Short mmCIF file of C-alpha atoms in Angstrom, two decimals:
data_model
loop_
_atom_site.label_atom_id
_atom_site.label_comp_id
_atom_site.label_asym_id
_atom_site.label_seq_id
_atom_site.Cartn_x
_atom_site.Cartn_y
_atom_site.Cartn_z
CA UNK A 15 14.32 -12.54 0.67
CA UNK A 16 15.34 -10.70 -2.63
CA UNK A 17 12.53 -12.61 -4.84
CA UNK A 18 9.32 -11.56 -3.92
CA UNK A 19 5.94 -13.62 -3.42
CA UNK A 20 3.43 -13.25 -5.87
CA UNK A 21 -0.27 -14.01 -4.38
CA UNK A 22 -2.79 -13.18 -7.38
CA UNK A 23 -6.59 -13.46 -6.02
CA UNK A 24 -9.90 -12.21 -5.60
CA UNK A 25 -10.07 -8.89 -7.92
CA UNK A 26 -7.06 -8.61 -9.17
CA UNK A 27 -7.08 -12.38 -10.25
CA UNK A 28 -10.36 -11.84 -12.25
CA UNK A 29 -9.02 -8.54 -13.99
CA UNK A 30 -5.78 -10.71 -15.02
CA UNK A 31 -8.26 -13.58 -16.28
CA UNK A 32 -10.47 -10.87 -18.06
CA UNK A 33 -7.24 -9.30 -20.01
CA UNK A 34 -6.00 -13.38 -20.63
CA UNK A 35 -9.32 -13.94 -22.09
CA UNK A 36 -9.77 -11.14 -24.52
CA UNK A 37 -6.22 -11.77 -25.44
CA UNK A 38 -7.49 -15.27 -27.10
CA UNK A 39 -10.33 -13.81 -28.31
CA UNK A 40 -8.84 -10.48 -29.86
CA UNK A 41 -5.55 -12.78 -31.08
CA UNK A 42 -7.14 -16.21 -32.34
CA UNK A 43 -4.45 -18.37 -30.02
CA UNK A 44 -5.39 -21.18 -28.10
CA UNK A 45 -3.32 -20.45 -24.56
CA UNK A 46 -2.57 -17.34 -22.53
CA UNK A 47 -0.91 -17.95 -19.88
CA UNK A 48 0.90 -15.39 -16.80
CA UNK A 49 3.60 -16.85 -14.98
CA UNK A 50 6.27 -15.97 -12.57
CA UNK A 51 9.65 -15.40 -13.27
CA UNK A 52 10.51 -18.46 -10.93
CA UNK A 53 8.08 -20.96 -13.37
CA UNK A 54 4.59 -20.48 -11.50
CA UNK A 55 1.12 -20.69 -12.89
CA UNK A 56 -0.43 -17.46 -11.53
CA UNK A 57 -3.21 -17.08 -14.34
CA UNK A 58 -4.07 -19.19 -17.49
CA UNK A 59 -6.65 -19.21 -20.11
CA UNK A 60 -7.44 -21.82 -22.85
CA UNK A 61 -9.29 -20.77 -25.91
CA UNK A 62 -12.64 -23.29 -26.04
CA UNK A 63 -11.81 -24.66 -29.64
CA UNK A 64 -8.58 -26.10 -28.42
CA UNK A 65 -7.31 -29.17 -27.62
CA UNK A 66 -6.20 -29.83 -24.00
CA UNK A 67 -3.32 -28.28 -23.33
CA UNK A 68 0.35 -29.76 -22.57
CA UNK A 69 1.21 -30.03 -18.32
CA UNK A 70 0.83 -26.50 -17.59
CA UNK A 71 3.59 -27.06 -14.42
CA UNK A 72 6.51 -28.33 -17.20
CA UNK A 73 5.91 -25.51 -19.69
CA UNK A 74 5.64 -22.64 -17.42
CA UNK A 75 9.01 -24.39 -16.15
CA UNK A 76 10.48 -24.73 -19.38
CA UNK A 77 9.49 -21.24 -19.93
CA UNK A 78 10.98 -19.42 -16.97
CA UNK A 79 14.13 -20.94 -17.55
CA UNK A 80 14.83 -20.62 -20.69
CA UNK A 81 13.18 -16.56 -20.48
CA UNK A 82 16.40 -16.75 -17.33
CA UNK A 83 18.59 -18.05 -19.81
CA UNK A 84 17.72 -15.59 -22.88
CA UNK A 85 17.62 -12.92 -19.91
CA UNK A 86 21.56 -13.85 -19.38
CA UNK A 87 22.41 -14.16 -22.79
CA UNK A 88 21.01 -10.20 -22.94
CA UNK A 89 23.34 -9.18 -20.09
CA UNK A 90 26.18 -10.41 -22.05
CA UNK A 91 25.42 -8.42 -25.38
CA UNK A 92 24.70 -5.48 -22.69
CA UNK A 93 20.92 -5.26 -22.70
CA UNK A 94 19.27 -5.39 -19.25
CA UNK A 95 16.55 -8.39 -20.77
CA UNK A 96 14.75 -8.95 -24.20
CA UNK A 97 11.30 -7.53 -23.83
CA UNK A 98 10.07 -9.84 -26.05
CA UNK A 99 10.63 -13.78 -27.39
CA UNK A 100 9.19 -15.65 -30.17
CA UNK A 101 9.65 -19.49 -30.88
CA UNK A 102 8.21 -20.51 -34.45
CA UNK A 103 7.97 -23.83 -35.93
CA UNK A 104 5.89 -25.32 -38.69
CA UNK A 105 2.76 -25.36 -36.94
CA UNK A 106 2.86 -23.80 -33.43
CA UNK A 107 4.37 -20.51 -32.34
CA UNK A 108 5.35 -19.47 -28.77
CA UNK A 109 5.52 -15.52 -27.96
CA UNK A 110 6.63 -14.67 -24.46
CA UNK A 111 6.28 -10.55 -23.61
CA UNK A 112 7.58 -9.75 -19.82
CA UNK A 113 5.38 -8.44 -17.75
CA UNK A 114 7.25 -5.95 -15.57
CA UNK A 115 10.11 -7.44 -13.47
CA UNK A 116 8.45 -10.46 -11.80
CA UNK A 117 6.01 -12.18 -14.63
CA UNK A 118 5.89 -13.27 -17.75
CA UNK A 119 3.19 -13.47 -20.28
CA UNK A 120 2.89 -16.53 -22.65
CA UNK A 121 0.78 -16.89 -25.29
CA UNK A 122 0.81 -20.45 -27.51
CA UNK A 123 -0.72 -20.27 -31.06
CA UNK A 124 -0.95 -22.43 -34.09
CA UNK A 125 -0.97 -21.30 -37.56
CA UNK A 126 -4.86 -20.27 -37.78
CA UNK A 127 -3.31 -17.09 -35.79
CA UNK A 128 -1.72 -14.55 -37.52
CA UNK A 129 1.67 -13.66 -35.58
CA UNK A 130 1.47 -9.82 -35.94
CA UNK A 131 -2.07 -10.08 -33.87
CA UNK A 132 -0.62 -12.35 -31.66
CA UNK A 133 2.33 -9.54 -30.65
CA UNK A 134 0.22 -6.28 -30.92
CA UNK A 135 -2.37 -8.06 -28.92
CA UNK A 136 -0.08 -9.45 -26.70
CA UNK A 137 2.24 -5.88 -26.20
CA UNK A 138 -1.43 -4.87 -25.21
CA UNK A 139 -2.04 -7.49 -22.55
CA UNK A 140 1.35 -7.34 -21.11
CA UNK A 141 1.01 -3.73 -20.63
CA UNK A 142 -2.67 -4.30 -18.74
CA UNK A 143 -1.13 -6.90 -16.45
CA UNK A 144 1.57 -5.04 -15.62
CA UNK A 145 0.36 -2.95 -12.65
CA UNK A 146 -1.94 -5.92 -11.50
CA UNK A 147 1.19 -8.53 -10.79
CA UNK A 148 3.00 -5.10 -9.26
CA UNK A 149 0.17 -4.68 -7.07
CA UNK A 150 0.08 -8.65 -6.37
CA UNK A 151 3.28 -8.37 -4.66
CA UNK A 152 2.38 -9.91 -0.75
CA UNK A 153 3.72 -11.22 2.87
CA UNK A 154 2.63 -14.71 2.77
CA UNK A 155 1.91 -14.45 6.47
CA UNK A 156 -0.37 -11.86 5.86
CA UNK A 157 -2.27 -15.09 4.21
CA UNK A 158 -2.88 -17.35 6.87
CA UNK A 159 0.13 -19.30 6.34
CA UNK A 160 0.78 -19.54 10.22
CA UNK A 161 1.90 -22.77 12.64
CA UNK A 162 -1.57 -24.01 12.66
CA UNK A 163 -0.45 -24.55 8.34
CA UNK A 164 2.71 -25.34 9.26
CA UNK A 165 1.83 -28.80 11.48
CA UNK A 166 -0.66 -29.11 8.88
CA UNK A 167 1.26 -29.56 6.29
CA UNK A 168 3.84 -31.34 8.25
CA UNK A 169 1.67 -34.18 8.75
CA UNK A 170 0.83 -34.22 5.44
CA UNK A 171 5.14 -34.63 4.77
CA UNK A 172 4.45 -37.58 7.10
CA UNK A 173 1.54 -39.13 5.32
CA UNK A 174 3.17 -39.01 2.14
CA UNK A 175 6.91 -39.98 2.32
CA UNK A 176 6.72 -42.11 5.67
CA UNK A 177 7.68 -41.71 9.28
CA UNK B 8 9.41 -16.55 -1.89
CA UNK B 9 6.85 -18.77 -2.05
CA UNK B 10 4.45 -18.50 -4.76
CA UNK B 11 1.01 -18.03 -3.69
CA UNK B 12 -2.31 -18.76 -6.21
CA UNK B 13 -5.29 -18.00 -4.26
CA UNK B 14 -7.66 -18.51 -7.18
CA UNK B 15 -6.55 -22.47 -7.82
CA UNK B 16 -5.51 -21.73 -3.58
CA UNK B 17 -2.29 -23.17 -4.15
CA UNK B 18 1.00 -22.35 -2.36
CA UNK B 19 4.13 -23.31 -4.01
CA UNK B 20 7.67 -23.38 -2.78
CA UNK B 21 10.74 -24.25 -4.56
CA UNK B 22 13.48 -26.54 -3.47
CA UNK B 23 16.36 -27.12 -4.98
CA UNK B 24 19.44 -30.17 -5.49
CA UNK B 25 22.88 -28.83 -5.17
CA UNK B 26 25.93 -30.26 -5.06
CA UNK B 27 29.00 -31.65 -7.31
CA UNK B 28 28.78 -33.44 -10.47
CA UNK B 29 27.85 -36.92 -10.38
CA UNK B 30 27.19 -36.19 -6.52
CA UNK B 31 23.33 -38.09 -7.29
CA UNK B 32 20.75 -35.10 -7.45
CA UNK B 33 18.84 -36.40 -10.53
CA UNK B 34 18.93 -39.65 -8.42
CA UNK B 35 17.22 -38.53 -5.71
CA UNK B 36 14.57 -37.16 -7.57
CA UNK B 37 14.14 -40.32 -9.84
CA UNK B 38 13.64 -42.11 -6.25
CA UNK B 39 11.34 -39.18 -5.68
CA UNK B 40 9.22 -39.45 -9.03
CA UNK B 41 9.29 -43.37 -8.83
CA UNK B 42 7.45 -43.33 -5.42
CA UNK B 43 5.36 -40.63 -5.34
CA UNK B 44 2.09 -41.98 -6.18
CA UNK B 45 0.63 -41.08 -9.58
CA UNK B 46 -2.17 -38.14 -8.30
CA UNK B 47 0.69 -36.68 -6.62
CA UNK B 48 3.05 -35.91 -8.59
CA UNK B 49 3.21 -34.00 -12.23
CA UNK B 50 5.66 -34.76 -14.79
CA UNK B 51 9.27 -34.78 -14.58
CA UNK B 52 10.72 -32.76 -16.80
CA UNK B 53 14.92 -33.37 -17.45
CA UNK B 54 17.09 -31.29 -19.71
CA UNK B 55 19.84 -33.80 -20.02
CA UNK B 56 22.79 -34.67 -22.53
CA UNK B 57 23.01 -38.07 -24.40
CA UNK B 58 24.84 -39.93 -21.16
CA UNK B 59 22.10 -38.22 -19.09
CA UNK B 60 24.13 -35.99 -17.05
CA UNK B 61 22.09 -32.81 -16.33
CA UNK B 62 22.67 -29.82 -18.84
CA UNK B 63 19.86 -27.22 -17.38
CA UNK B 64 18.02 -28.41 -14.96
CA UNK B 65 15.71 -31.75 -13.90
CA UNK B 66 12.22 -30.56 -12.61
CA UNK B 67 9.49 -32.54 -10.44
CA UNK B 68 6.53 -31.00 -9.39
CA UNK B 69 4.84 -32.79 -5.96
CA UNK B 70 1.59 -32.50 -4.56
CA UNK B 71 1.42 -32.18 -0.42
CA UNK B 72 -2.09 -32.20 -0.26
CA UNK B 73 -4.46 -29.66 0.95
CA UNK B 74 -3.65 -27.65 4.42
CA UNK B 75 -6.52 -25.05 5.58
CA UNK B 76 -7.73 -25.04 2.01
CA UNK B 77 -4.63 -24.17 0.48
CA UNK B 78 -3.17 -26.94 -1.95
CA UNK B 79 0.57 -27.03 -1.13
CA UNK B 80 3.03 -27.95 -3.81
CA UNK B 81 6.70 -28.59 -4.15
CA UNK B 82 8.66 -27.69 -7.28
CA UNK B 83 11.87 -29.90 -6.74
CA UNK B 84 14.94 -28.94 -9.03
CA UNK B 85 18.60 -30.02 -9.58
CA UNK B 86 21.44 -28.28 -11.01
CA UNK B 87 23.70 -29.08 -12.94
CA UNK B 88 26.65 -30.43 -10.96
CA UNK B 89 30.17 -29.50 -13.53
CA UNK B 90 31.72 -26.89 -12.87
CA UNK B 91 31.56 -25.29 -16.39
CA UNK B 92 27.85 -25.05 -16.51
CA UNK B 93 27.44 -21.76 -13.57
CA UNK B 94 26.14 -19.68 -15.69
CA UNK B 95 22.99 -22.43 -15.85
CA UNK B 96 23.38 -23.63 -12.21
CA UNK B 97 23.23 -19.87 -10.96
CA UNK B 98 19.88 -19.42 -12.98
CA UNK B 99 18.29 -22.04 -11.33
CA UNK B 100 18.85 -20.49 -7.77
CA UNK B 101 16.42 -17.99 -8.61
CA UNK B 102 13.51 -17.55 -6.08
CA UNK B 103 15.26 -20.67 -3.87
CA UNK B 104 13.04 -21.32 -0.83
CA UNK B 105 14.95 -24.08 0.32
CA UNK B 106 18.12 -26.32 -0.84
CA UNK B 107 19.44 -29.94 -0.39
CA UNK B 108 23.19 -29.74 -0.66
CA UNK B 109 24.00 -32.95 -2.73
CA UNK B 110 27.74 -34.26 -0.79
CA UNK B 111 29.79 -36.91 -2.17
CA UNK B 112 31.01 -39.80 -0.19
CA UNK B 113 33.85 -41.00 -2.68
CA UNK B 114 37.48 -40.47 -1.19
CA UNK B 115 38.43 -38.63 -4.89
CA UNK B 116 35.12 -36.35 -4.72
CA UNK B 117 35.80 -34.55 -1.10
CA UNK B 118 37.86 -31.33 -2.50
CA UNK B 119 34.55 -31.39 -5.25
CA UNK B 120 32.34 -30.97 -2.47
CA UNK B 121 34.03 -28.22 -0.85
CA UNK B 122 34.36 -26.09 -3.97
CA UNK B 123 30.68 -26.73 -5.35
CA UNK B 124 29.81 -25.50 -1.45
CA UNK B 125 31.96 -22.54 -2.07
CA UNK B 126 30.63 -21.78 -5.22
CA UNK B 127 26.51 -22.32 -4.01
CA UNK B 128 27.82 -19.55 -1.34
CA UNK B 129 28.75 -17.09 -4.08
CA UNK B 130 25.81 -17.67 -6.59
CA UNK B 131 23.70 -17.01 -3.36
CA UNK B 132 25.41 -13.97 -2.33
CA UNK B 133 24.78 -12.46 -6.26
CA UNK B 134 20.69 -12.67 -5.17
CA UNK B 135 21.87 -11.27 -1.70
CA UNK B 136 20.89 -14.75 0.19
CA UNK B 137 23.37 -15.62 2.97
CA UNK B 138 23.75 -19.11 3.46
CA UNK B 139 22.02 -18.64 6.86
CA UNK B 140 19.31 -16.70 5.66
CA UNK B 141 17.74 -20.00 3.89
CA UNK B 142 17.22 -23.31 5.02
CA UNK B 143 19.81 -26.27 3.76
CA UNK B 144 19.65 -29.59 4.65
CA UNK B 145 23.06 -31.61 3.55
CA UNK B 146 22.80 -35.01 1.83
CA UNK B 147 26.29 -37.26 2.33
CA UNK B 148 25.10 -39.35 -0.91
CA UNK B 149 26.64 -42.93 -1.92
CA UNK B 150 27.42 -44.06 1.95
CA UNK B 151 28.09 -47.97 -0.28
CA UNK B 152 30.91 -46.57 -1.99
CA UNK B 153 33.98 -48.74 -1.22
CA UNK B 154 35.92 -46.44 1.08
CA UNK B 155 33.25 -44.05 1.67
CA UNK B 156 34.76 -41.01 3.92
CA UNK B 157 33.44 -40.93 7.18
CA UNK B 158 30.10 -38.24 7.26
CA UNK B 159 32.64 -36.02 9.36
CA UNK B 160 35.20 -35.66 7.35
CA UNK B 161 32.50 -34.85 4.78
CA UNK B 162 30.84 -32.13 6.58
CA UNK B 163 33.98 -30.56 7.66
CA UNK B 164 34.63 -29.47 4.74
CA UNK B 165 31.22 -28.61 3.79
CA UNK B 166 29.63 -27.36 6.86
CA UNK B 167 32.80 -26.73 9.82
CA UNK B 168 30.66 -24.79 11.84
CA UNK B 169 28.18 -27.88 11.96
CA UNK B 170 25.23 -25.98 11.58
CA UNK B 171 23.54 -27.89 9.10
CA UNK B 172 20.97 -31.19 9.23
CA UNK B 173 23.15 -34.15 7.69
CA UNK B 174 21.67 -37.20 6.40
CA UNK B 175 22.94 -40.35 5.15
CA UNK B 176 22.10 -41.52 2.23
CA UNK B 177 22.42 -44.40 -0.93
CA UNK B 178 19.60 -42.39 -3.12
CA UNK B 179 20.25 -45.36 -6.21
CA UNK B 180 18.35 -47.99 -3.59
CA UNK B 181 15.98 -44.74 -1.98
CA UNK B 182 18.11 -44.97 1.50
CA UNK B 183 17.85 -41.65 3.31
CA UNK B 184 15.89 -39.79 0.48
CA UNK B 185 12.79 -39.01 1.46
CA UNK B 186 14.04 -38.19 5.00
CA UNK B 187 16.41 -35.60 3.66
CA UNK B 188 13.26 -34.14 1.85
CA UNK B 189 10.94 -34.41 4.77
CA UNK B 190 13.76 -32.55 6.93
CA UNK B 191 14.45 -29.98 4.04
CA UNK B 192 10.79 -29.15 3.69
CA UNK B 193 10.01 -29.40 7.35
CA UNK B 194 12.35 -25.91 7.61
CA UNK B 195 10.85 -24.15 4.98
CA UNK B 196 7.68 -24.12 6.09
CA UNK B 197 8.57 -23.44 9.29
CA UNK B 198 10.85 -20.14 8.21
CA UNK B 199 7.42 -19.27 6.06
CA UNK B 200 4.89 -19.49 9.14
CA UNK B 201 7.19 -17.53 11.24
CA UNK B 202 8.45 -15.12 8.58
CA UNK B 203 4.39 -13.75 8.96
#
């Protein structure tokens, strides 16, 4: 299939948390989050100070598509993509930086962050976790997703919506 | 593909609601969303105009439950069904690992089906997917229409070859929604396990 799996673990899933991590610390924002172009979770942080954070599964999906509609929008004017997009309002700011072809990084800030750290630090980050999602790139059957998962998870199907 | 997230060991696959405007893909996954029980489901998230008819996209994300220690979730998603919103509808194809094709039973909507089947072959073929090359489950929706066409007059013009699952369905009262996702989800994971 064209779209490729991305499977981030062991290692390279700590290295992506690491870079995530110092990215709060080094930028002052509350969330850092890496995602994949078709709106999944494959890494987030959350600064200690802050509050909970909004469902993590509707923003990433909000995210992705509007990145897919800004992405379109680009083709038209006759730029490949925009590298970079930044959503400001009065008191929380949204900078998305792509992350190679596949991911995204997302970083969510209020006003206590400054939003020139928030891009230089997050031009850094997105350059870090660049080779990491490119190396992430997998065969999910090389994962143990075989029959045995398959009548698994079929019963499950069962279970939950009925016979 | 399916999205994999061996830290949180989640595997995620994303299915997605096709079919002609006002065909009843947000309706299935209100049904969806209403039964689900709560620790199953996330939020449903719906980018809609003012007489709720889908602009972007609806999203509902559903939790399987665990399988070999892997949490399995499925992102459901429906297009927008008019005609003038591909641009949108195309975007939302992206990374497809399954599809419900959304058909019409009305008498009036039959040449809509046909053309929002013709045009879910071309936005596939711009990502390079043949229509074989993923699994599609077809949905005749609103079978309590007065005059509904008969379910093979329906796929003949969707599906002549007859190649695809077809289900009945009245997704306002839940009738034949869940088994079209069963059946839809059923083949995905199937094509995954064998694909390794």
């Amino acid at each position: 299939m064209v779209e490729p799996a991305v499977a981030l673990f062991g290692g390279a899933y700590e290295e992506a948390s690491r870079v995530l991590e110092e990215l709060l610390r080094e930028s002052g924002a509350r969330y850092a989050l890496l995602l994949d172009r078709k709106g999944f979770v494959l890494a987030h942080k959350e600064a200690l100070w802050a509050p909970r954070p909004p469902a993590l599964d509707s923003l990433a999906t909000l995210i992705a598509g509007n990145a897919a509609a800004t992405q379109a929008l680009a083709k038209m004017l006759g730029e490949p993509r925009f590298n970079e997009l930044l959503h400001q309002g009065s008191a929380f700011g949204l900078y998305v930086e792509e992350v190679g072809e596949l991911a995204l990084l997302v970083v969510i800030f209020d006003n206590t962050a400054p939003v020139g750290r928030v891009k230089l630090y997050g031009k850094r980050a997105a350059q870090a976790l660049e080779p990491i999602t490119k190396d992430a790139v997998v065969n999910p059957g090389q994962v143990g997703i075989d029959s045995e998962y398959r009548d698994g998870a079929s019963a499950l199907l069962d279970e939950l919506f009925g016979n | 593909m399916s999205t994999i997230n061996f830290a949180a060991r989640e595997i995620n696959f994303k299915i997605v609601y096709y079919g002609p405007g006002m065909s009843g893909k947000t309706t299935n996954l209100k049904w969806v969303f209403q039964q689900v029980p709560e620790n199953r489901k996330g939020e449903m998230v719906s980018l809609a105009t003012e007489d709720e008819r889908t602009l972007f996209f609806d999203f509902l994300p559903v939790d399987l439950g665990e399988v070999k220690g892997f949490k399995t979730r499925f992102h459901l998603y429906t297009v927008p069904g008019q005609v003038f919103y591909n641009a949108s509808r195309k975007l939302i194809l992206r990374g497809v690992d399954g599809i419900v094709f959304v058909a019409d039973s009305a008498p009036n909507r039959l040449r809509a089906n046909a053309e929002s089947m013709r045009n879910l072959r071309e936005n596939l073929a711009e990502y390079g997917i043949k229509l074989e090359d993923i699994p599609i489950v077809l949905q005749a929706n609103k079978r309590d229409v007065p005059e509904a066409l008969p379910v093979e007059m329906i796929q003949a013009v969707i599906d002549p070859e007859k190649r695809l699952p077809i289900f009945e369905a009245v997704a306002t009262t839940g009738v034949g929604v869940f088994e079209t996702l069963k059946a839809v989800s059923r083949e995905v994971l199937s094509r995954v396990a064998s694909a390794g």
